mmCIF file of C-alpha atoms and ligand atoms in Angstrom:
data_model
loop_
_atom_site.group_PDB
_atom_site.id
_atom_site.type_symbol
_atom_site.label_atom_id
_atom_site.label_comp_id
_atom_site.label_asym_id
_atom_site.label_seq_id
_atom_site.Cartn_x
_atom_site.Cartn_y
_atom_site.Cartn_z
ATOM 1 C CA UNK A 579 0.290 0.037 0.677
ATOM 2 C CA UNK A 580 1.488 3.383 -1.086
ATOM 3 C CA UNK A 581 1.792 6.259 2.405
ATOM 4 C CA UNK A 582 -0.094 9.077 1.547
ATOM 5 C CA UNK A 583 1.890 12.130 1.569
ATOM 6 C CA UNK A 584 1.380 14.315 4.351
ATOM 7 C CA UNK A 585 2.196 17.897 3.323
ATOM 8 C CA UNK A 586 1.390 20.818 5.347
ATOM 9 C CA UNK A 587 0.611 23.609 3.017
ATOM 10 C CA UNK A 588 -2.566 25.122 4.565
ATOM 11 C CA UNK A 589 -4.689 24.893 7.863
ATOM 12 C CA UNK A 590 -7.991 25.347 5.859
ATOM 13 C CA UNK A 591 -6.907 21.425 4.428
ATOM 14 C CA UNK A 592 -7.382 19.694 8.008
ATOM 15 C CA UNK A 593 -10.030 18.704 9.948
ATOM 16 C CA UNK A 594 -11.641 20.026 13.616
ATOM 17 C CA UNK A 595 -10.089 16.821 15.088
ATOM 18 C CA UNK A 596 -6.871 16.211 13.629
ATOM 19 C CA UNK A 597 -5.725 19.956 13.805
ATOM 20 C CA UNK A 598 -6.803 19.469 17.326
ATOM 21 C CA UNK A 599 -4.234 16.406 17.098
ATOM 22 C CA UNK A 600 -1.413 18.887 15.716
ATOM 23 C CA UNK A 601 -1.690 21.166 18.003
ATOM 24 C CA UNK A 602 -2.008 19.101 21.452
ATOM 25 C CA UNK A 603 1.274 17.346 18.811
ATOM 26 C CA UNK A 604 3.034 21.188 19.815
ATOM 27 C CA UNK A 605 2.540 21.247 22.947
ATOM 28 C CA UNK A 606 3.600 18.099 24.157
ATOM 29 C CA UNK A 607 6.843 18.517 22.261
ATOM 30 C CA UNK A 608 7.145 21.734 24.541
ATOM 31 C CA UNK A 609 6.152 20.493 27.766
ATOM 32 C CA UNK A 610 6.709 16.667 28.216
ATOM 33 C CA UNK A 611 9.478 14.492 28.787
ATOM 34 C CA UNK A 612 9.574 13.999 24.904
ATOM 35 C CA UNK A 613 11.896 16.570 25.451
ATOM 36 C CA UNK A 614 15.194 17.252 27.691
ATOM 37 C CA UNK A 615 15.319 20.500 27.868
ATOM 38 C CA UNK A 616 16.907 23.669 25.406
ATOM 39 C CA UNK A 617 19.452 22.887 22.940
ATOM 40 C CA UNK A 618 19.511 19.347 24.032
ATOM 41 C CA UNK A 619 17.994 16.560 21.713
ATOM 42 C CA UNK A 620 14.103 15.376 22.521
ATOM 43 C CA UNK A 621 14.376 11.510 23.686
ATOM 44 C CA UNK A 622 11.908 10.247 20.705
ATOM 45 C CA UNK A 623 14.745 11.461 18.074
ATOM 46 C CA UNK A 624 11.373 11.025 15.748
ATOM 47 C CA UNK A 625 13.606 12.486 12.350
ATOM 48 C CA UNK A 626 16.805 10.550 13.103
ATOM 49 C CA UNK A 627 18.594 10.012 9.231
ATOM 50 C CA UNK A 628 15.890 12.282 8.014
ATOM 51 C CA UNK A 629 16.791 15.703 5.615
ATOM 52 C CA UNK A 630 14.867 18.826 5.218
ATOM 53 C CA UNK A 631 15.332 20.801 2.685
ATOM 54 C CA UNK A 632 14.778 23.993 2.496
ATOM 55 C CA UNK A 633 13.822 26.834 0.035
ATOM 56 C CA UNK A 634 14.020 30.783 0.549
ATOM 57 C CA UNK A 635 12.659 32.779 -2.235
ATOM 58 C CA UNK A 636 12.325 35.809 0.521
ATOM 59 C CA UNK A 637 14.147 36.547 3.938
ATOM 60 C CA UNK A 638 13.717 34.972 6.552
ATOM 61 C CA UNK A 639 15.303 34.440 9.597
ATOM 62 C CA UNK A 640 13.236 32.729 12.851
ATOM 63 C CA UNK A 641 11.695 30.260 10.229
ATOM 64 C CA UNK A 642 15.327 28.860 9.512
ATOM 65 C CA UNK A 643 16.742 28.718 11.735
ATOM 66 C CA UNK A 644 14.112 27.363 14.194
ATOM 67 C CA UNK A 645 13.290 24.396 10.995
ATOM 68 C CA UNK A 646 16.707 24.082 11.236
ATOM 69 C CA UNK A 647 17.238 23.624 15.394
ATOM 70 C CA UNK A 648 14.076 21.517 15.529
ATOM 71 C CA UNK A 649 15.964 19.196 12.912
ATOM 72 C CA UNK A 650 18.945 19.211 14.763
ATOM 73 C CA UNK A 651 16.742 18.554 17.649
ATOM 74 C CA UNK A 652 14.828 15.999 16.399
ATOM 75 C CA UNK A 653 18.194 13.670 15.139
ATOM 76 C CA UNK A 654 17.741 15.062 11.611
ATOM 77 C CA UNK A 655 19.450 17.579 9.219
ATOM 78 C CA UNK A 656 18.632 19.902 7.134
ATOM 79 C CA UNK A 657 19.629 21.921 3.525
ATOM 80 C CA UNK A 658 18.709 25.045 2.992
ATOM 81 C CA UNK A 659 19.115 27.028 -0.113
ATOM 82 C CA UNK A 660 18.263 30.110 -2.092
ATOM 83 C CA UNK A 661 16.003 29.612 -4.544
ATOM 84 C CA UNK A 662 18.797 32.293 -6.310
ATOM 85 C CA UNK A 663 21.186 29.939 -6.391
ATOM 86 C CA UNK A 664 19.485 27.504 -8.083
ATOM 87 C CA UNK A 665 18.759 26.605 -11.245
ATOM 88 C CA UNK A 666 15.568 27.657 -10.292
ATOM 89 C CA UNK A 667 16.384 30.454 -11.009
ATOM 90 C CA UNK A 668 17.640 29.837 -15.145
ATOM 91 C CA UNK A 669 14.283 28.476 -15.685
ATOM 92 C CA UNK A 670 14.301 24.660 -14.833
ATOM 93 C CA UNK A 671 10.597 24.423 -14.085
ATOM 94 C CA UNK A 672 9.427 24.013 -9.735
ATOM 95 C CA UNK A 673 7.435 20.582 -10.910
ATOM 96 C CA UNK A 674 11.253 19.408 -12.216
ATOM 97 C CA UNK A 675 12.898 20.412 -9.222
ATOM 98 C CA UNK A 676 10.262 18.483 -6.792
ATOM 99 C CA UNK A 677 11.202 15.576 -8.564
ATOM 100 C CA UNK A 678 14.892 15.083 -7.505
ATOM 101 C CA UNK A 679 14.016 17.128 -4.293
ATOM 102 C CA UNK A 680 11.746 14.275 -4.125
ATOM 103 C CA UNK A 681 14.493 11.325 -4.700
ATOM 104 C CA UNK A 682 17.202 13.550 -2.250
ATOM 105 C CA UNK A 683 15.702 14.772 0.616
ATOM 106 C CA UNK A 684 12.639 13.083 3.394
ATOM 107 C CA UNK A 685 10.640 16.208 3.847
ATOM 108 C CA UNK A 686 10.948 19.654 1.700
ATOM 109 C CA UNK A 687 10.057 23.373 3.044
ATOM 110 C CA UNK A 688 9.546 26.229 0.445
ATOM 111 C CA UNK A 689 9.341 30.035 1.687
ATOM 112 C CA UNK A 690 7.654 31.037 -1.897
ATOM 113 C CA UNK A 691 6.825 34.741 -3.495
ATOM 114 C CA UNK A 692 3.713 32.954 -4.656
ATOM 115 C CA UNK A 693 1.415 30.067 -3.333
ATOM 116 C CA UNK A 694 0.980 28.602 -6.763
ATOM 117 C CA UNK A 695 4.291 27.675 -6.350
ATOM 118 C CA UNK A 696 3.677 25.765 -3.456
ATOM 119 C CA UNK A 697 0.581 23.954 -4.771
ATOM 120 C CA UNK A 698 2.801 22.915 -8.537
ATOM 121 C CA UNK A 699 5.966 21.777 -6.775
ATOM 122 C CA UNK A 700 3.619 19.367 -3.610
ATOM 123 C CA UNK A 701 1.246 18.749 -7.377
ATOM 124 C CA UNK A 702 4.858 16.500 -8.251
ATOM 125 C CA UNK A 703 6.424 15.683 -5.032
ATOM 126 C CA UNK A 704 6.410 12.878 -3.227
ATOM 127 C CA UNK A 705 7.693 13.696 0.076
ATOM 128 C CA UNK A 706 5.610 16.228 2.938
ATOM 129 C CA UNK A 707 6.443 19.598 1.774
ATOM 130 C CA UNK A 708 5.700 22.257 4.264
ATOM 131 C CA UNK A 709 4.139 26.399 3.739
ATOM 132 C CA UNK A 710 6.952 28.085 5.242
ATOM 133 C CA UNK A 711 4.802 31.553 4.015
ATOM 134 C CA UNK A 712 3.509 32.262 0.847
ATOM 135 C CA UNK A 713 1.735 35.307 -0.374
ATOM 136 C CA UNK A 714 -1.885 33.664 0.823
ATOM 137 C CA UNK A 715 -1.063 32.312 3.785
ATOM 138 C CA UNK A 716 1.761 31.335 6.974
ATOM 139 C CA UNK A 717 -0.003 28.183 8.770
ATOM 140 C CA UNK A 718 3.180 27.357 10.969
ATOM 141 C CA UNK A 719 3.223 30.837 12.650
ATOM 142 C CA UNK A 720 -0.713 30.857 13.536
ATOM 143 C CA UNK A 721 0.174 27.452 14.905
ATOM 144 C CA UNK A 722 2.466 28.920 16.616
ATOM 145 C CA UNK A 723 0.168 31.619 17.924
ATOM 146 C CA UNK A 724 -2.174 29.871 18.235
ATOM 147 C CA UNK A 725 0.086 27.223 21.021
ATOM 148 C CA UNK A 726 1.573 30.177 22.776
ATOM 149 C CA UNK A 727 -2.034 31.662 23.414
ATOM 150 C CA UNK A 728 -2.640 28.298 24.417
ATOM 151 C CA UNK A 729 0.387 27.252 26.775
ATOM 152 C CA UNK A 730 -0.408 30.919 28.817
ATOM 153 C CA UNK A 731 -4.571 31.333 28.606
ATOM 154 C CA UNK A 732 -6.069 27.584 28.396
ATOM 155 C CA UNK A 733 -8.326 26.326 25.077
ATOM 156 C CA UNK A 734 -8.691 28.912 22.682
ATOM 157 C CA UNK A 735 -12.321 28.135 21.992
ATOM 158 C CA UNK A 736 -14.628 31.093 23.469
ATOM 159 C CA UNK A 737 -12.106 33.780 23.044
ATOM 160 C CA UNK A 738 -11.537 36.875 20.986
ATOM 161 C CA UNK A 739 -8.255 37.332 18.938
ATOM 162 C CA UNK A 740 -8.123 40.607 16.740
ATOM 163 C CA UNK A 741 -6.207 41.312 13.828
ATOM 164 C CA UNK A 742 -5.536 45.190 13.537
ATOM 165 C CA UNK A 743 -3.749 46.133 10.139
ATOM 166 C CA UNK A 744 -3.639 45.153 6.258
ATOM 167 C CA UNK A 745 -4.715 42.113 5.104
ATOM 168 C CA UNK A 746 -2.269 39.862 4.559
ATOM 169 C CA UNK A 747 -1.305 36.067 4.717
ATOM 170 C CA UNK A 748 -0.556 35.837 8.696
ATOM 171 C CA UNK A 749 -5.038 37.562 8.499
ATOM 172 C CA UNK A 750 -5.547 34.329 6.147
ATOM 173 C CA UNK A 751 -4.575 32.033 8.028
ATOM 174 C CA UNK A 752 -6.021 33.216 11.056
ATOM 175 C CA UNK A 753 -9.243 32.661 9.091
ATOM 176 C CA UNK A 754 -8.068 29.308 8.138
ATOM 177 C CA UNK A 755 -7.850 28.436 11.973
ATOM 178 C CA UNK A 756 -10.968 30.255 12.795
ATOM 179 C CA UNK A 757 -12.707 27.271 11.372
ATOM 180 C CA UNK A 758 -10.611 25.078 13.172
ATOM 181 C CA UNK A 759 -11.501 26.018 16.834
ATOM 182 C CA UNK A 760 -14.406 27.550 18.244
ATOM 183 C CA UNK A 761 -12.943 30.890 18.833
ATOM 184 C CA UNK A 762 -14.113 34.803 17.803
ATOM 185 C CA UNK A 763 -11.885 36.648 15.037
ATOM 186 C CA UNK A 764 -12.547 40.287 14.678
ATOM 187 C CA UNK A 765 -10.284 42.096 11.509
ATOM 188 C CA UNK A 766 -9.746 45.202 12.195
ATOM 189 C CA UNK A 767 -8.726 46.399 8.723
ATOM 190 C CA UNK A 768 -9.006 49.654 6.189
ATOM 191 C CA UNK A 769 -11.601 48.443 3.541
ATOM 192 C CA UNK A 770 -9.280 48.618 1.103
ATOM 193 C CA UNK A 771 -6.822 46.732 2.547
ATOM 194 C CA UNK A 772 -9.595 44.146 3.797
ATOM 195 C CA UNK A 773 -8.829 40.753 3.236
ATOM 196 C CA UNK A 774 -8.801 37.971 1.011
ATOM 197 C CA UNK A 775 -12.730 38.157 0.875
ATOM 198 C CA UNK A 776 -13.335 34.562 -0.652
ATOM 199 C CA UNK A 777 -11.020 33.079 2.375
ATOM 200 C CA UNK A 778 -13.408 35.010 5.102
ATOM 201 C CA UNK A 779 -16.775 34.058 2.952
ATOM 202 C CA UNK A 780 -15.300 30.163 2.894
ATOM 203 C CA UNK A 781 -14.255 30.344 6.971
ATOM 204 C CA UNK A 782 -18.139 31.909 7.817
ATOM 205 C CA UNK A 783 -20.188 28.887 5.082
ATOM 206 C CA UNK A 784 -18.249 26.115 7.889
ATOM 207 C CA UNK A 785 -19.493 28.595 10.615
ATOM 208 C CA UNK A 786 -15.725 30.605 11.889
ATOM 209 C CA UNK A 787 -16.459 33.260 13.735
ATOM 210 C CA UNK A 788 -15.974 36.233 12.112
ATOM 211 C CA UNK A 789 -16.282 39.993 12.735
ATOM 212 C CA UNK A 790 -15.132 42.221 9.552
ATOM 213 C CA UNK A 791 -15.254 45.871 8.997
ATOM 214 C CA UNK A 792 -14.864 46.547 12.866
ATOM 215 C CA UNK A 793 -13.660 49.941 13.970
ATOM 216 C CA UNK A 794 -10.568 49.434 16.159
ATOM 217 C CA UNK A 795 -12.216 51.158 19.105
ATOM 218 C CA UNK A 796 -15.233 48.438 19.113
ATOM 219 C CA UNK A 797 -13.427 45.636 17.791
ATOM 220 C CA UNK A 798 -9.700 45.841 21.022
ATOM 221 C CA UNK A 799 -13.503 46.181 23.171
ATOM 222 C CA UNK A 800 -12.639 42.762 25.813
ATOM 223 C CA UNK A 801 -9.814 41.148 23.226
ATOM 224 C CA UNK A 802 -8.405 37.890 25.315
ATOM 225 C CA UNK A 803 -5.530 38.482 21.988
ATOM 226 C CA UNK A 804 -4.233 41.221 20.125
ATOM 227 C CA UNK A 805 -2.211 39.990 16.658
ATOM 228 C CA UNK A 806 -0.781 42.820 14.425
ATOM 229 C CA UNK A 807 2.009 42.319 11.338
ATOM 230 C CA UNK A 808 4.167 44.816 9.107
ATOM 231 C CA UNK A 809 2.311 47.121 7.747
ATOM 232 C CA UNK A 810 4.352 46.048 4.707
ATOM 233 C CA UNK A 811 4.724 42.775 3.865
ATOM 234 C CA UNK A 812 7.754 40.934 1.641
ATOM 235 C CA UNK A 813 7.461 41.525 -1.994
ATOM 236 C CA UNK A 814 4.863 44.837 -1.639
ATOM 237 C CA UNK A 815 5.876 48.261 -2.886
ATOM 238 C CA UNK A 816 5.957 50.595 0.155
ATOM 239 C CA UNK A 817 3.784 53.570 -0.112
ATOM 240 C CA UNK A 818 3.608 56.539 1.589
ATOM 241 C CA UNK A 819 -0.755 57.016 1.405
ATOM 242 C CA UNK A 820 -0.560 53.655 2.742
ATOM 243 C CA UNK A 821 1.121 54.048 5.050
ATOM 244 C CA UNK A 822 -1.392 56.977 6.185
ATOM 245 C CA UNK A 823 -4.685 54.808 5.918
ATOM 246 C CA UNK A 824 -3.339 52.285 8.488
ATOM 247 C CA UNK A 825 -1.971 54.970 11.378
ATOM 248 C CA UNK A 826 -5.669 54.602 13.272
ATOM 249 C CA UNK A 827 -4.363 51.058 13.186
ATOM 250 C CA UNK A 828 -1.416 51.281 15.136
ATOM 251 C CA UNK A 829 -1.873 48.466 18.416
ATOM 252 C CA UNK A 830 -0.886 51.027 20.938
ATOM 253 C CA UNK A 831 -2.395 51.604 25.179
ATOM 254 C CA UNK A 832 -4.838 52.888 24.436
ATOM 255 C CA UNK A 833 -6.352 50.145 22.601
ATOM 256 C CA UNK A 834 -4.396 47.187 24.677
ATOM 257 C CA UNK A 835 -6.745 49.222 28.213
ATOM 258 C CA UNK A 836 -9.693 48.910 25.898
ATOM 259 C CA UNK A 837 -8.886 44.464 26.003
ATOM 260 C CA UNK A 838 -9.506 42.686 29.044
ATOM 261 C CA UNK A 839 -6.581 43.079 31.264
ATOM 262 C CA UNK A 840 -4.711 40.166 30.526
ATOM 263 C CA UNK A 841 -4.563 40.322 26.510
ATOM 264 C CA UNK A 842 -2.329 38.572 24.630
ATOM 265 C CA UNK A 843 -0.097 40.833 22.497
ATOM 266 C CA UNK A 844 1.532 38.718 19.906
ATOM 267 C CA UNK A 845 3.101 39.753 16.612
ATOM 268 C CA UNK A 846 4.591 36.910 14.585
ATOM 269 C CA UNK A 847 8.437 39.448 14.004
ATOM 270 C CA UNK A 848 9.991 41.244 12.247
ATOM 271 C CA UNK A 849 8.221 44.350 14.082
ATOM 272 C CA UNK A 850 8.075 48.462 13.429
ATOM 273 C CA UNK A 851 8.505 49.838 16.121
ATOM 274 C CA UNK A 852 6.184 53.169 15.736
ATOM 275 C CA UNK A 853 4.344 51.390 12.579
ATOM 276 C CA UNK A 854 1.833 48.234 13.005
ATOM 277 C CA UNK A 855 2.967 48.758 16.905
ATOM 278 C CA UNK A 856 3.964 51.394 19.385
ATOM 279 C CA UNK A 857 7.229 50.210 21.546
ATOM 280 C CA UNK A 858 5.376 50.393 24.329
ATOM 281 C CA UNK A 859 3.125 47.187 23.616
ATOM 282 C CA UNK A 860 5.937 45.484 22.021
ATOM 283 C CA UNK A 861 7.869 45.462 24.954
ATOM 284 C CA UNK A 862 4.910 45.608 27.436
ATOM 285 C CA UNK A 863 3.426 43.537 30.354
ATOM 286 C CA UNK A 864 1.220 42.060 27.569
ATOM 287 C CA UNK A 865 3.739 41.306 24.761
ATOM 288 C CA UNK A 866 4.371 37.248 24.632
ATOM 289 C CA UNK A 867 6.425 38.236 21.397
ATOM 290 C CA UNK A 868 9.809 36.477 23.078
ATOM 291 C CA UNK A 869 7.603 33.512 23.581
ATOM 292 C CA UNK A 870 6.422 33.563 20.932
ATOM 293 C CA UNK A 871 9.786 33.401 18.721
ATOM 294 C CA UNK A 872 11.237 30.826 20.938
ATOM 295 C CA UNK A 873 8.063 28.900 20.244
ATOM 296 C CA UNK A 874 8.487 28.033 15.778
ATOM 297 C CA UNK A 875 11.362 25.376 16.999
ATOM 298 C CA UNK A 876 8.480 23.701 18.668
ATOM 299 C CA UNK A 877 5.836 23.865 16.494
ATOM 300 C CA UNK A 878 8.400 23.496 13.731
ATOM 301 C CA UNK A 879 8.663 20.465 15.465
ATOM 302 C CA UNK A 880 5.140 19.235 15.301
ATOM 303 C CA UNK A 881 5.134 20.447 12.333
ATOM 304 C CA UNK A 882 7.946 18.015 10.806
ATOM 305 C CA UNK A 883 6.372 14.638 12.973
ATOM 306 C CA UNK A 884 3.019 14.928 11.429
ATOM 307 C CA UNK A 885 4.440 15.010 8.166
ATOM 308 C CA UNK A 886 6.769 12.170 9.020
ATOM 309 C CA UNK A 887 4.168 9.771 11.116
ATOM 310 C CA UNK A 888 1.852 7.656 9.360
HETATM 311 N N1 CP B 1745 7.742 35.004 11.553
HETATM 312 C C1 CP B 1745 8.669 34.951 10.618
HETATM 313 O O1 CP B 1745 7.916 33.613 9.772
HETATM 314 O O2 CP B 1745 9.642 35.553 10.374
HETATM 315 P P1 CP B 1745 11.192 35.281 9.591
HETATM 316 O O3 CP B 1745 10.669 35.619 8.626
HETATM 317 O O4 CP B 1745 12.153 35.817 10.182
HETATM 318 O O5 CP B 1745 11.188 33.750 9.186
HETATM 319 N N1 NVA B 1746 3.406 39.125 6.555
HETATM 320 C C1 NVA B 1746 4.710 39.315 6.438
HETATM 321 C C2 NVA B 1746 4.674 37.930 7.638
HETATM 322 C C3 NVA B 1746 6.962 37.471 7.748
HETATM 323 C C4 NVA B 1746 7.262 36.832 8.360
HETATM 324 C C5 NVA B 1746 5.302 39.168 5.522
HETATM 325 O O1 NVA B 1746 5.081 38.575 4.275
HETATM 326 O O2 NVA B 1746 6.684 39.908 4.987
#
């Protein structure tokens, strides 16, 4: 019998039950005796002798180093390349690249400009493919964010998560998550820069509790978690009028004070103090961004374990 290839491309391919299992796997990786401590190997070595290839079309700090750390601690190895240094840069197709890498390594992580590149790679890959960020989504990061919220506040079900800023890859993965876990997602973005309406509509049809088009003050009220991201994603053109329009969506102490006292501030990083968030918020008591960054390692382990398991 041929083994089913388990790609981790978007959260919306998961059932609620399977997603809960994955999220719990991430918690277990961090908390249980599976792991001995920082910089030590995981006892089960679930990626022993496995190789993860990572291809980057865009820069990365957290995704690259957390995947490398995770693989090393799970007993595996990594090979990392920028797509510029590959024959991809000279016109070799992504499908041919997938066929070749499938003969060399055990799983592959791609960070792509276009989401379709991931899909095209996966269509010819006989090994699991992990989305390390595309223009459409960033599922590894949102899995980490859910893990960070839950380890400090308990299950996210029934809570209010509020997104501030333009709709982007992070917003889309949060929308996917809202279909899988029973929390309310408020999206506070200017109409001109709203999240993809098709992704919102699909989630609403699946029963997700999503409130779109809400004013910043209303959105912040009673929030349990406030999330933002850069106003200009990698590949976006920086423009002064967009920056001006986004000023009232900045996460500052005025908004934090409207939320629950223990509201958790999350940001996938890199951050731009004075733009999407003030220094007093990101460096203040409600911010959990450093634990969030650490949790990328634990969540990647959960993903790698999930991809490699039957
Ligand atoms: N949050 C995140 O994905 O960071 P990098 O771009 O540094 O990988
Ligand atoms: N939305 C950001 C996330 C960076 C991790 C970007 O795509 O640049």
